[in-house]
Every structure is written in C-alpha cells, then in structure tokens.
mmCIF file of C-alpha atoms in Angstrom:
data_model
loop_
_atom_site.group_PDB
_atom_site.id
_atom_site.type_symbol
_atom_site.label_atom_id
_atom_site.label_comp_id
_atom_site.label_asym_id
_atom_site.label_seq_id
_atom_site.Cartn_x
_atom_site.Cartn_y
_atom_site.Cartn_z
ATOM 1 C CA MET A 1360 189.276 34.032 54.844
ATOM 2 C CA ALA A 1361 186.305 31.615 54.644
ATOM 3 C CA LEU A 1362 185.759 29.633 57.881
ATOM 4 C CA SER A 1363 185.869 25.870 57.540
ATOM 5 C CA PHE A 1364 184.884 23.255 60.088
ATOM 6 C CA GLU A 1365 185.589 20.301 57.836
ATOM 7 C CA GLY A 1366 187.402 17.528 59.574
ATOM 8 C CA ILE A 1367 187.063 19.012 63.024
ATOM 9 C CA ASP A 1368 185.504 16.943 65.753
ATOM 10 C CA PHE A 1369 183.831 19.160 68.325
ATOM 11 C CA THR A 1370 183.489 16.494 70.957
ATOM 12 C CA LEU A 1371 184.959 17.304 74.352
ATOM 13 C CA PRO A 1372 188.357 15.776 75.459
ATOM 14 C CA GLY A 1373 188.144 12.250 76.692
ATOM 15 C CA GLU A 1374 185.198 11.388 74.465
ATOM 16 C CA ASN A 1375 187.254 10.266 71.509
ATOM 17 C CA MET A 1376 190.920 10.803 72.154
ATOM 18 C CA GLY A 1377 191.985 7.818 70.114
ATOM 19 C CA ARG A 1378 191.762 9.668 66.829
ATOM 20 C CA PHE A 1379 194.399 12.306 67.699
ATOM 21 C CA ASP A 1380 197.981 11.086 67.799
ATOM 22 C CA GLY A 1381 201.305 12.274 66.510
ATOM 23 C CA GLY A 1382 201.265 14.566 63.478
ATOM 24 C CA ARG A 1383 197.558 14.131 62.955
ATOM 25 C CA GLN A 1384 196.910 15.619 66.405
ATOM 26 C CA ARG A 1385 199.210 18.517 65.696
ATOM 27 C CA GLU A 1386 197.436 19.190 62.416
ATOM 28 C CA ALA A 1387 194.043 19.145 64.146
ATOM 29 C CA GLU A 1388 195.296 21.528 66.822
ATOM 30 C CA LEU A 1389 196.604 23.952 64.202
ATOM 31 C CA GLU A 1390 193.402 23.788 62.239
ATOM 32 C CA ALA A 1391 191.298 24.454 65.356
ATOM 33 C CA TYR A 1392 193.613 27.312 66.307
ATOM 34 C CA GLN A 1393 193.258 28.852 62.842
ATOM 35 C CA VAL A 1394 189.456 28.618 63.069
ATOM 36 C CA LEU A 1395 189.470 30.239 66.534
ATOM 37 C CA TRP A 1396 191.786 33.009 65.296
ATOM 38 C CA ASN A 1397 189.564 33.800 62.293
ATOM 39 C CA LEU A 1398 186.414 33.813 64.463
ATOM 40 C CA TRP A 1399 188.024 36.135 66.977
ATOM 41 C CA ARG A 1400 189.152 38.530 64.252
ATOM 42 C CA SER A 1401 185.607 38.696 62.816
ATOM 43 C CA SER A 1402 183.910 39.518 66.101
ATOM 44 C CA PRO A 1403 184.728 43.324 66.336
ATOM 45 C CA ARG A 1404 182.911 43.985 63.090
ATOM 46 C CA THR A 1405 179.457 43.668 64.789
ATOM 47 C CA VAL A 1406 180.408 44.924 68.237
ATOM 48 C CA ALA A 1407 178.179 48.010 67.770
ATOM 49 C CA ASN A 1408 175.023 45.857 67.720
ATOM 50 C CA ASP A 1409 176.161 44.052 70.844
ATOM 51 C CA ASP A 1410 176.923 47.330 72.581
ATOM 52 C CA ASN A 1411 173.395 48.693 71.833
ATOM 53 C CA TRP A 1412 171.823 45.496 73.199
ATOM 54 C CA GLU A 1413 173.991 45.449 76.314
ATOM 55 C CA SER A 1414 173.406 49.167 76.932
ATOM 56 C CA ALA A 1415 169.644 48.655 76.575
ATOM 57 C CA CYS A 1416 169.736 45.794 79.087
ATOM 58 C CA SER A 1417 171.761 47.911 81.492
ATOM 59 C CA MET A 1418 169.324 50.865 81.243
ATOM 60 C CA LEU A 1419 166.305 48.595 81.641
ATOM 61 C CA GLN A 1420 167.725 47.008 84.807
ATOM 62 C CA THR A 1421 169.089 50.212 86.343
ATOM 63 C CA TYR A 1422 167.054 53.274 85.358
ATOM 64 C CA TYR A 1423 163.919 52.247 83.462
ATOM 65 C CA THR A 1424 162.642 49.444 85.642
ATOM 66 C CA VAL A 1425 159.046 48.198 85.749
ATOM 67 C CA ALA A 1426 158.561 49.651 89.228
ATOM 68 C CA LYS A 1427 159.636 53.138 88.086
ATOM 69 C CA ALA A 1428 157.611 52.905 84.858
ATOM 70 C CA ARG A 1429 154.439 52.319 86.829
ATOM 71 C CA GLY A 1430 154.675 55.797 88.281
ATOM 72 C CA ASP A 1431 156.027 57.868 85.457
ATOM 73 C CA SER A 1432 154.956 57.909 81.812
ATOM 74 C CA GLU A 1433 158.365 59.358 80.678
ATOM 75 C CA VAL A 1434 160.181 56.406 82.290
ATOM 76 C CA CYS A 1435 157.682 54.149 80.678
ATOM 77 C CA ALA A 1436 158.264 55.636 77.306
ATOM 78 C CA MET A 1437 162.050 55.162 77.693
ATOM 79 C CA ARG A 1438 161.482 51.605 78.755
ATOM 80 C CA ILE A 1439 159.517 51.009 75.504
ATOM 81 C CA ARG A 1440 162.348 52.575 73.541
ATOM 82 C CA TYR A 1441 164.945 50.179 74.960
ATOM 83 C CA LEU A 1442 162.675 47.178 74.736
ATOM 84 C CA GLU A 1443 162.340 47.834 71.089
ATOM 85 C CA ILE A 1444 166.039 46.979 70.669
ATOM 86 C CA SER A 1445 166.120 43.321 69.668
ATOM 87 C CA GLU A 1446 168.743 40.940 70.964
ATOM 88 C CA PRO A 1447 171.264 40.228 68.153
ATOM 89 C CA LEU A 1448 171.235 36.743 66.806
ATOM 90 C CA PRO A 1449 174.057 34.730 68.499
ATOM 91 C CA ARG A 1450 177.205 34.141 66.459
ATOM 92 C CA LEU A 1451 179.874 31.607 66.990
ATOM 93 C CA ALA A 1452 182.438 34.409 67.221
ATOM 94 C CA ASP A 1453 180.624 35.680 70.311
ATOM 95 C CA PHE A 1454 181.861 32.754 72.312
ATOM 96 C CA VAL A 1455 185.520 32.810 71.195
ATOM 97 C CA ASP A 1456 188.229 34.583 73.153
ATOM 98 C CA ALA A 1457 191.570 35.566 71.640
ATOM 99 C CA PRO A 1458 193.476 32.313 71.206
ATOM 100 C CA SER A 1459 196.965 32.082 72.640
ATOM 101 C CA TYR A 1460 199.534 30.244 70.514
ATOM 102 C CA CYS A 1461 201.300 29.005 73.599
ATOM 103 C CA ARG A 1462 198.133 27.070 74.381
ATOM 104 C CA LEU A 1463 197.832 25.468 70.984
ATOM 105 C CA PRO A 1464 196.991 22.037 72.369
ATOM 106 C CA ASP A 1465 193.893 23.486 73.979
ATOM 107 C CA ALA A 1466 192.533 24.887 70.693
ATOM 108 C CA PRO A 1467 190.291 21.916 69.849
ATOM 109 C CA LEU A 1468 188.816 21.982 73.303
ATOM 110 C CA GLN A 1469 188.204 25.754 73.190
ATOM 111 C CA LEU A 1470 186.583 25.436 69.744
ATOM 112 C CA ALA A 1471 184.359 22.589 70.932
ATOM 113 C CA GLN A 1472 183.247 24.521 74.010
ATOM 114 C CA ALA A 1473 182.500 27.610 71.928
ATOM 115 C CA CYS A 1474 180.400 25.574 69.484
ATOM 116 C CA ASN A 1475 178.481 23.983 72.339
ATOM 117 C CA GLU A 1476 177.748 27.383 73.977
ATOM 118 C CA TYR A 1477 176.774 28.732 70.532
ATOM 119 C CA ARG A 1478 174.281 25.964 69.924
ATOM 120 C CA LEU A 1479 172.664 26.489 73.337
ATOM 121 C CA ALA A 1480 172.447 30.241 72.722
ATOM 122 C CA ARG A 1481 170.828 29.717 69.311
ATOM 123 C CA GLN A 1482 168.222 27.418 70.935
ATOM 124 C CA ARG A 1483 167.434 29.946 73.677
ATOM 125 C CA HIS A 1484 167.320 33.051 71.401
ATOM 126 C CA PRO A 1485 163.746 32.591 69.994
ATOM 127 C CA GLN A 1486 162.289 32.239 73.487
ATOM 128 C CA ARG A 1487 164.173 35.253 74.711
ATOM 129 C CA GLU A 1488 162.874 37.307 71.777
ATOM 130 C CA ARG A 1489 159.308 36.184 72.486
ATOM 131 C CA GLN A 1490 159.723 37.253 76.134
ATOM 132 C CA ARG A 1491 161.063 40.668 74.982
ATOM 133 C CA LEU A 1492 158.159 41.241 72.539
ATOM 134 C CA LYS A 1493 155.667 40.219 75.212
ATOM 135 C CA GLU A 1494 157.256 42.630 77.718
ATOM 136 C CA LEU A 1495 157.193 45.346 75.060
ATOM 137 C CA GLU A 1496 153.465 44.942 74.479
ATOM 138 C CA THR A 1497 152.804 44.845 78.267
ATOM 139 C CA THR A 1498 154.850 48.043 78.741
ATOM 140 C CA LYS A 1499 152.978 49.771 75.907
ATOM 141 C CA ALA A 1500 149.678 48.949 77.608
ATOM 142 C CA LEU A 1501 151.147 50.201 80.904
ATOM 143 C CA TYR A 1502 152.250 53.386 79.202
ATOM 144 C CA GLU A 1503 148.707 54.141 78.106
ATOM 145 C CA ALA A 1504 147.364 53.423 81.575
ATOM 146 C CA VAL A 1505 150.007 55.572 83.239
ATOM 147 C CA LYS A 1506 149.350 58.433 80.811
ATOM 148 C CA ALA A 1507 145.628 58.231 81.524
ATOM 149 C CA ALA A 1508 146.237 58.255 85.260
ATOM 150 C CA GLU A 1509 148.568 61.234 84.982
ATOM 151 C CA ALA A 1510 146.007 63.037 82.853
ATOM 152 C CA ARG A 1511 143.305 62.430 85.504
ATOM 153 C CA ALA A 1512 145.672 63.635 88.206
ATOM 154 C CA ARG A 1513 146.500 66.809 86.205
ATOM 155 C CA ALA A 1514 142.815 67.438 85.484
ATOM 156 C CA ALA A 1515 141.989 67.021 89.193
ATOM 157 C CA GLU A 1516 144.794 69.411 90.169
ATOM 158 C CA ILE A 1517 143.670 71.955 87.589
ATOM 159 C CA ALA A 1518 140.086 71.697 88.749
ATOM 160 C CA ARG A 1519 141.135 72.164 92.340
ATOM 161 C CA ARG A 1520 143.261 75.138 91.335
ATOM 162 C CA ARG A 1521 140.431 76.655 89.258
ATOM 163 C CA GLU A 1522 137.967 76.278 92.077
ATOM 164 C CA TRP A 1523 140.364 77.891 94.474
ATOM 165 C CA GLN A 1524 140.697 80.819 92.000
ATOM 166 C CA ARG A 1525 136.932 80.959 91.652
ATOM 167 C CA SER A 1526 136.546 81.206 95.400
ATOM 168 C CA ARG A 1527 138.672 84.399 95.394
ATOM 169 C CA TRP A 1528 135.914 86.272 93.435
ATOM 170 C CA PRO A 1529 132.825 87.874 94.969
ATOM 171 C CA LYS A 1530 129.786 85.619 95.167
ATOM 172 C CA GLY A 1531 127.501 85.759 92.129
ATOM 173 C CA VAL A 1532 130.162 86.757 89.634
ATOM 174 C CA VAL A 1533 130.024 84.586 86.552
ATOM 175 C CA LEU A 1534 133.327 83.702 84.982
ATOM 176 C CA GLU A 1535 133.117 82.720 81.327
ATOM 177 C CA SER A 1536 135.133 79.603 80.387
ATOM 178 C CA GLU A 1537 137.894 81.554 78.725
ATOM 179 C CA ILE A 1538 138.374 83.545 81.943
ATOM 180 C CA TYR A 1539 137.845 80.611 84.301
ATOM 181 C CA ASN A 1540 140.561 78.599 82.568
ATOM 182 C CA PHE A 1541 143.322 81.145 83.109
ATOM 183 C CA ASP A 1542 146.189 79.961 85.364
ATOM 184 C CA SER A 1543 146.227 82.988 87.740
ATOM 185 C CA VAL A 1544 143.658 85.195 89.432
ATOM 186 C CA SER A 1545 145.382 88.364 88.304
ATOM 187 C CA ALA A 1546 145.143 87.236 84.629
ATOM 188 C CA GLN A 1547 141.443 86.434 85.165
ATOM 189 C CA VAL A 1548 140.880 89.910 86.570
ATOM 190 C CA ASP A 1549 142.655 91.587 83.643
ATOM 191 C CA LEU A 1550 140.565 89.692 81.065
ATOM 192 C CA LYS A 1551 137.351 90.224 82.997
ATOM 193 C CA ASN A 1552 137.982 93.976 83.088
ATOM 194 C CA ALA A 1553 138.825 93.996 79.413
ATOM 195 C CA LYS A 1554 135.574 92.185 78.587
ATOM 196 C CA ILE A 1555 133.530 94.584 80.744
ATOM 197 C CA GLU A 1556 135.085 97.604 79.003
ATOM 198 C CA SER A 1557 134.539 95.999 75.603
ATOM 199 C CA GLN A 1558 130.887 95.289 76.343
ATOM 200 C CA VAL A 1559 130.217 98.771 77.696
ATOM 201 C CA GLN A 1560 131.866 100.288 74.575
ATOM 202 C CA ALA A 1561 129.900 98.053 72.271
ATOM 203 C CA LEU A 1562 126.621 99.190 73.922
ATOM 204 C CA ALA A 1563 127.618 102.836 73.831
ATOM 205 C CA ASP A 1564 128.524 102.617 70.123
ATOM 206 C CA LEU A 1565 125.708 100.235 69.104
ATOM 207 C CA LEU A 1566 124.005 102.652 66.651
ATOM 208 C CA ARG A 1567 127.296 103.957 65.181
ATOM 209 C CA ASN A 1568 128.696 100.484 64.669
ATOM 210 C CA GLY A 1569 125.461 99.265 63.157
ATOM 211 C CA LEU A 1570 125.413 102.146 60.637
ATOM 212 C CA GLN A 1571 129.092 101.657 59.745
ATOM 213 C CA ASN A 1572 128.586 97.941 59.148
ATOM 214 C CA PRO A 1573 125.254 97.760 57.339
ATOM 215 C CA MET A 1574 123.677 94.464 56.412
ATOM 216 C CA GLU A 1575 123.939 93.296 52.849
ATOM 217 C CA VAL A 1576 120.926 91.671 51.239
ATOM 218 C CA SER A 1577 121.439 89.851 47.956
ATOM 219 C CA GLU A 1578 118.772 89.274 45.353
ATOM 220 C CA SER A 1579 118.589 85.650 46.403
ATOM 221 C CA ASP A 1580 117.537 86.753 49.922
ATOM 222 C CA LEU A 1581 114.420 88.446 48.545
ATOM 223 C CA THR A 1582 111.725 85.771 48.516
ATOM 224 C CA ALA A 1583 109.072 85.587 45.819
ATOM 225 C CA SER A 1584 106.370 86.331 48.369
ATOM 226 C CA TYR A 1585 108.158 89.494 49.530
ATOM 227 C CA ARG A 1586 108.595 90.684 45.933
ATOM 228 C CA ALA A 1587 104.880 89.989 45.266
ATOM 229 C CA GLY A 1588 103.850 92.143 48.252
ATOM 230 C CA ASP A 1589 102.353 89.248 50.196
ATOM 231 C CA PRO A 1590 101.777 90.475 53.824
ATOM 232 C CA ALA A 1591 103.103 87.214 55.351
ATOM 233 C CA GLY A 1592 106.146 87.277 53.039
ATOM 234 C CA ILE A 1593 106.919 90.912 53.885
ATOM 235 C CA ALA A 1594 106.538 90.212 57.624
ATOM 236 C CA ALA A 1595 108.840 87.116 57.413
ATOM 237 C CA TYR A 1596 111.407 89.082 55.410
ATOM 238 C CA VAL A 1597 111.511 91.945 57.970
ATOM 239 C CA GLU A 1598 111.837 89.444 60.851
ATOM 240 C CA SER A 1599 114.819 87.907 59.136
ATOM 241 C CA VAL A 1600 116.356 91.380 58.707
ATOM 242 C CA LEU A 1601 115.897 92.187 62.408
ATOM 243 C CA MET A 1602 117.393 88.875 63.485
ATOM 244 C CA ALA A 1603 120.468 89.414 61.293
ATOM 245 C CA MET A 1604 121.318 92.946 62.431
ATOM 246 C CA PRO A 1605 124.990 93.380 63.539
ATOM 247 C CA LEU A 1606 124.647 93.547 67.279
ATOM 248 C CA PRO A 1607 126.944 92.862 70.309
ATOM 249 C CA ARG A 1608 126.982 89.232 71.397
ATOM 250 C CA CYS A 1609 125.242 90.106 74.643
ATOM 251 C CA ILE A 1610 122.033 90.983 72.725
ATOM 252 C CA ASN A 1611 119.852 88.236 71.314
ATOM 253 C CA PRO A 1612 117.226 89.864 69.123
ATOM 254 C CA LYS A 1613 113.645 88.585 68.854
ATOM 255 C CA ALA A 1614 110.778 90.189 66.995
ATOM 256 C CA ALA A 1615 107.162 89.627 65.974
ATOM 257 C CA VAL A 1616 106.065 91.449 62.804
ATOM 258 C CA GLU A 1617 102.724 92.147 61.132
ATOM 259 C CA TYR A 1618 102.120 93.934 57.852
ATOM 260 C CA SER A 1619 98.944 95.591 56.635
ATOM 261 C CA LEU A 1620 98.673 95.779 52.874
ATOM 262 C CA ASP A 1621 95.859 98.344 52.851
ATOM 263 C CA SER A 1622 97.662 100.927 54.977
ATOM 264 C CA ARG A 1623 101.252 99.782 53.935
ATOM 265 C CA ARG A 1624 101.998 99.861 57.627
ATOM 266 C CA LEU A 1625 104.432 97.522 59.488
ATOM 267 C CA VAL A 1626 103.936 96.823 63.206
ATOM 268 C CA VAL A 1627 106.974 95.424 65.093
ATOM 269 C CA GLU A 1628 107.079 94.113 68.651
ATOM 270 C CA TYR A 1629 110.776 93.943 69.394
ATOM 271 C CA GLU A 1630 112.058 92.150 72.451
ATOM 272 C CA LEU A 1631 114.667 94.400 74.095
ATOM 273 C CA PRO A 1632 117.536 93.078 76.220
ATOM 274 C CA LYS A 1633 117.101 93.002 79.954
ATOM 275 C CA VAL A 1634 118.846 95.603 82.153
ATOM 276 C CA ASP A 1635 121.564 93.044 83.006
ATOM 277 C CA VAL A 1636 122.985 93.631 79.554
ATOM 278 C CA VAL A 1637 124.791 96.511 81.261
ATOM 279 C CA PRO A 1638 127.519 95.135 83.588
ATOM 280 C CA THR A 1639 126.797 96.034 87.207
ATOM 281 C CA ALA A 1640 130.534 95.955 87.970
ATOM 282 C CA LYS A 1641 132.662 98.782 86.771
ATOM 283 C CA SER A 1642 135.838 96.854 87.340
ATOM 284 C CA TYR A 1643 137.610 94.383 89.570
ATOM 285 C CA ARG A 1644 141.002 94.382 91.217
ATOM 286 C CA TYR A 1645 143.018 91.584 92.776
ATOM 287 C CA VAL A 1646 144.339 92.271 96.298
ATOM 288 C CA LYS A 1647 147.340 89.905 96.385
ATOM 289 C CA SER A 1648 147.943 90.291 100.149
ATOM 290 C CA ARG A 1649 144.494 88.985 100.882
ATOM 291 C CA GLU A 1650 144.236 86.752 97.775
ATOM 292 C CA THR A 1651 140.814 88.278 97.097
ATOM 293 C CA VAL A 1652 139.137 89.982 94.129
ATOM 294 C CA VAL A 1653 137.394 93.233 95.002
ATOM 295 C CA GLU A 1654 134.591 94.676 92.916
ATOM 296 C CA THR A 1655 134.031 98.302 92.074
ATOM 297 C CA VAL A 1656 130.290 98.715 91.565
ATOM 298 C CA ARG A 1657 128.945 100.726 88.603
ATOM 299 C CA PRO A 1658 126.779 103.604 89.852
ATOM 300 C CA ALA A 1659 123.032 103.043 89.390
ATOM 301 C CA SER A 1660 122.802 106.314 87.447
ATOM 302 C CA LYS A 1661 125.388 105.036 84.946
ATOM 303 C CA ILE A 1662 123.524 101.772 84.567
ATOM 304 C CA LYS A 1663 120.240 103.588 83.966
ATOM 305 C CA GLY A 1664 121.826 105.968 81.454
ATOM 306 C CA LEU A 1665 123.597 103.283 79.422
ATOM 307 C CA TYR A 1666 120.571 100.979 79.415
ATOM 308 C CA ALA A 1667 118.268 103.788 78.260
ATOM 309 C CA SER A 1668 120.746 104.676 75.563
ATOM 310 C CA THR A 1669 121.081 101.049 74.500
ATOM 311 C CA ILE A 1670 117.446 100.397 73.937
ATOM 312 C CA ALA A 1671 116.982 103.724 72.192
ATOM 313 C CA GLN A 1672 119.843 102.909 69.834
ATOM 314 C CA LEU A 1673 118.252 99.481 69.154
ATOM 315 C CA ALA A 1674 114.962 101.145 68.215
ATOM 316 C CA LEU A 1675 116.615 103.508 65.769
ATOM 317 C CA LEU A 1676 118.854 100.833 64.310
ATOM 318 C CA SER A 1677 115.843 98.605 63.764
ATOM 319 C CA LEU A 1678 113.860 101.306 62.003
ATOM 320 C CA ALA A 1679 116.843 102.133 59.812
ATOM 321 C CA ALA A 1680 117.358 98.485 58.832
ATOM 322 C CA ILE A 1681 113.674 97.934 58.065
ATOM 323 C CA LEU A 1682 113.305 100.989 55.789
ATOM 324 C CA GLU A 1683 116.759 100.702 54.187
ATOM 325 C CA LEU A 1684 116.387 97.026 53.234
ATOM 326 C CA ASP A 1685 112.804 97.348 51.952
ATOM 327 C CA SER A 1686 114.094 97.429 48.412
ATOM 328 C CA GLU A 1687 110.551 96.968 46.942
ATOM 329 C CA ARG A 1688 109.305 99.935 49.052
ATOM 330 C CA HIS A 1689 106.348 98.068 50.401
ATOM 331 C CA ILE A 1690 106.441 99.891 53.741
ATOM 332 C CA ASP A 1691 105.373 103.512 54.231
ATOM 333 C CA VAL A 1692 104.862 103.524 58.028
ATOM 334 C CA VAL A 1693 106.594 101.581 60.816
ATOM 335 C CA VAL A 1694 105.215 101.140 64.308
ATOM 336 C CA PHE A 1695 107.838 99.998 66.754
ATOM 337 C CA ASN A 1696 107.083 98.683 70.276
ATOM 338 C CA GLY A 1697 110.106 97.703 72.320
ATOM 339 C CA VAL A 1698 109.222 95.305 75.132
ATOM 340 C CA VAL A 1699 111.209 93.376 77.674
ATOM 341 C CA ASP A 1700 110.489 89.923 79.140
ATOM 342 C CA THR A 1701 111.306 90.062 82.850
ATOM 343 C CA LEU A 1702 109.947 89.485 86.358
ATOM 344 C CA ASP A 1703 108.055 91.987 88.421
ATOM 345 C CA PRO A 1704 110.423 92.947 91.253
ATOM 346 C CA HIS A 1705 107.487 93.228 93.608
ATOM 347 C CA SER A 1706 105.520 90.077 92.852
ATOM 348 C CA GLY A 1707 108.055 87.881 91.089
ATOM 349 C CA GLN A 1708 105.546 87.246 88.360
ATOM 350 C CA PRO A 1709 106.449 87.411 84.624
ATOM 351 C CA ILE A 1710 105.736 90.761 83.018
ATOM 352 C CA ARG A 1711 106.289 92.191 79.539
ATOM 353 C CA PRO A 1712 106.327 95.999 79.827
ATOM 354 C CA CYS A 1713 106.666 98.220 76.756
ATOM 355 C CA LEU A 1714 109.613 100.625 77.282
ATOM 356 C CA ILE A 1715 109.657 102.378 73.861
ATOM 357 C CA ALA A 1716 106.808 103.030 71.426
ATOM 358 C CA VAL A 1717 107.270 105.047 68.283
ATOM 359 C CA ARG A 1718 105.502 105.530 64.947
ATOM 360 C CA VAL A 1719 107.406 106.924 61.956
ATOM 361 C CA THR A 1720 106.851 107.349 58.246
ATOM 362 C CA ARG A 1721 109.442 106.579 55.631
ATOM 363 C CA ASP A 1722 109.724 110.204 54.513
ATOM 364 C CA THR A 1723 110.189 111.545 58.052
ATOM 365 C CA PHE A 1724 112.837 108.982 58.903
ATOM 366 C CA ALA A 1725 114.746 109.717 55.696
ATOM 367 C CA GLU A 1726 115.353 113.279 56.872
ATOM 368 C CA ILE A 1727 117.286 112.123 59.951
ATOM 369 C CA LYS A 1728 121.078 111.939 59.938
ATOM 370 C CA LEU A 1729 121.458 109.095 62.403
ATOM 371 C CA GLU A 1730 125.228 109.419 62.599
ATOM 372 C CA ASP A 1731 124.905 112.760 64.486
ATOM 373 C CA VAL A 1732 121.917 112.229 66.726
ATOM 374 C CA ASP A 1733 121.450 111.618 70.453
ATOM 375 C CA PRO A 1734 119.313 108.477 70.422
ATOM 376 C CA SER A 1735 116.850 109.387 73.167
ATOM 377 C CA ALA A 1736 116.487 112.989 71.938
ATOM 378 C CA CYS A 1737 115.915 111.734 68.407
ATOM 379 C CA LEU A 1738 113.117 109.450 69.502
ATOM 380 C CA LYS A 1739 111.489 112.221 71.509
ATOM 381 C CA ASP A 1740 111.538 114.396 68.370
ATOM 382 C CA LEU A 1741 109.669 111.565 66.624
ATOM 383 C CA SER A 1742 106.981 111.823 69.441
ATOM 384 C CA ALA A 1743 108.086 108.431 70.826
ATOM 385 C CA SER A 1744 106.961 107.279 74.226
ATOM 386 C CA LEU A 1745 109.980 106.454 76.322
ATOM 387 C CA SER A 1746 109.988 104.845 79.800
ATOM 388 C CA ARG A 1747 110.994 107.375 82.444
ATOM 389 C CA ASN A 1748 112.837 104.629 84.279
ATOM 390 C CA PRO A 1749 113.552 101.624 82.087
ATOM 391 C CA THR A 1750 115.749 99.888 84.719
ATOM 392 C CA LYS A 1751 112.679 99.745 86.953
ATOM 393 C CA PHE A 1752 110.491 98.576 84.025
ATOM 394 C CA VAL A 1753 108.223 101.666 84.196
ATOM 395 C CA PRO A 1754 106.007 100.963 81.155
ATOM 396 C CA VAL A 1755 104.615 103.192 78.415
ATOM 397 C CA ARG A 1756 101.505 102.528 76.364
ATOM 398 C CA PRO A 1757 102.310 100.516 73.291
ATOM 399 C CA LEU A 1758 101.028 101.763 69.919
ATOM 400 C CA LEU A 1759 98.363 99.408 68.555
ATOM 401 C CA GLU A 1760 97.076 100.125 65.042
#
C-alpha cells in the first residue's frame, strides 16, 4: 500500500487544534493511524542493514576501540572492517513504534513526532557519515603505523635471538646467511655440518665431477682471432675456458695465459685456492645442557692431504680443458704453474709461491685415462714439481719458457 501524507498536519498538539473537531478529527486520527500502521509494517524489511550497523557500533565501542587498535594491528584491521560499514540512511519507519488502536486519538501526535525525529536524523546523517569516513582514513593510517612498529619489534627480537644463537658458536666460526637465519641452534649445526660434508666431498671429487660434466663450447664462442691463430686471441680464449670450468663454489679461478706461435706452446699461471678452502672443522655438535656448540677439529694431516689432492686435481682438470677445447689444435705444449696468493706466516708479507709446475705435450696427455688416476701420482709421472708441504706454502721452481 502506497503511503500518503496528503491532508495530514504534522504540527504538535496545541499548535493548531482548531482544525480538528467532530468527524473531521476522527477522520484525521484514522488516517494518521493508517499511516503509522503501514510504516511500522514496512520497517522489518530492512532490519538486516540496521542490525549490521548496530553490531558494528557495538564491536567498535566494546572490542575494537582506538586504544586497543594502537597496540595491535589485528585489532586495527578489525576496526577498519567495521568502520567500512556505513550508517543506513534514516527512514521514517525507523521512528515509528507499533501503533495501538486503543490509543487512536494519539496517532496524529505520534506521526508528527516521528516525522520531526526523522527530519532531524536526515539532517545529521551527512555529518555522521563524514565523521565515519574521516575515522576510517585515520584508522587506516594508524594500521600502517602499527604494522611498521610491530615489524620493527619482530625484527629486533629476531636479531636479538640470532645474536644469542651466534654467541653459542666457537669464536671465529663464520655462519653463512642461510645458516644464521635458522630459528634454532641445533638446526644451524645440522646445516653447517651438511655444508662442510658437501664441500669436502666436492673437493675430493673435483676431477671426477669436472670430467663427468665437461664444458660445452659452441661455434659462436670461438672468436675470429682464435680461429686465425692470433696469439692474443688464443690466450684470451684459453683464459675464458679456465674461468668457466665447472668448479665448487668455494673456488674462484684466476689465470694469466701467454701463447707462443713459433713453439705452439701455451704458458698458464693459474691462481690456486688458499688452504682455507678445506674446512678446518670436521663437524660441530650442539650440547643442549650447556647451550654451546662444540667443534671437532679436522686433523692437520687430513687438511694437508685434501688440499694437496685439490690443487693436483685442479691442475689436471685445467690441462684437460685446455687441450680438449682447443678445437683448432693450435696448442702442442702446455706449461702449467699453479701459484697461490697468500701471506708469509713468518713475516706477514704478501707472497706468491708456486706449488705445482708441470709441462706436458698434447700427445702425452692424450694417453692418460684421467678417470682412473691418483692426481698427485699422475702429475709425478708427468715429471711435475709438487710442493712437499703445500699447506705451509713450501714452493717449487716455476717453469719459465
């Protein structure tokens, strides 16, 4: 039924009572009652919106207050969620109670009062919405600030925890970032031991892995100067080959190369890794009762043996790569001097001792089955000069041709 306010005077009693008398007054009362009745019947249809708004107001005042939001980003997020619920636009039906027929004479007064409250609510609604939106924007800014503060607090706590964990390790032990960032000391120890074992295995199998994963050189990698037999081009090509050999990450190859066109001889000065490429620790274990990490030291003899084997394997792998990838067969002889940049343990001065020196021809090297050799024994058979104690940097005379 369409609502009609035609002919109804919404003034309060006493303002214009002279118009209502006799049957006319009764008619006006009935009409006002009918309007109230229809308004009241229409109000439940939109009660869900009102309930959402009232629930949001209750939650904001009880649980998700400004004070609580300042200290907790989750509370702040919930406050934003409820502030995003807009206040329903006031309806006249909102201000109408169920009319009683026994109070029929009061109907005009009730309707006038409802209309007056409705008008006031409509006037106030825009301002209330502006206040809500302003509070919403303020709370969003607060949310970002609280999140940033919580992130800083978490970062500080993590840093404090990580430093405590770091203090459990022996002095001088370097923890890579992936180990440092573990949440427990025992997990750090497990990963550190796994990395040590992996590095030791990679050094022990350096030659085998290099032979099983040979470098691939495409036609585009062969420069015009290399193809033409230009000494500088050949030297540059061999340097690129040596730099690209498949090696463990703990080894960073460097080489200086010279080529003699007349003798078809290549001279290589290869920078070997320092002795610290071999982990000095055999393993670590976490003693929970003392909250301390204990180191098991690798015996000096094991360090010496693995380091000597590593540099010998590097020499053989370098020779194999040079001769194998010389597709134009410019090189007949290779002279290899393996040096190490380090400090003299006695004087502290920089030194560059040669630890391996070997000269080999293409034909001689082609007869060797590298997959089955002992690296040091193989080099000795090639009349190589090997340091008797490479961990102490005892030098040999480099081959200069």
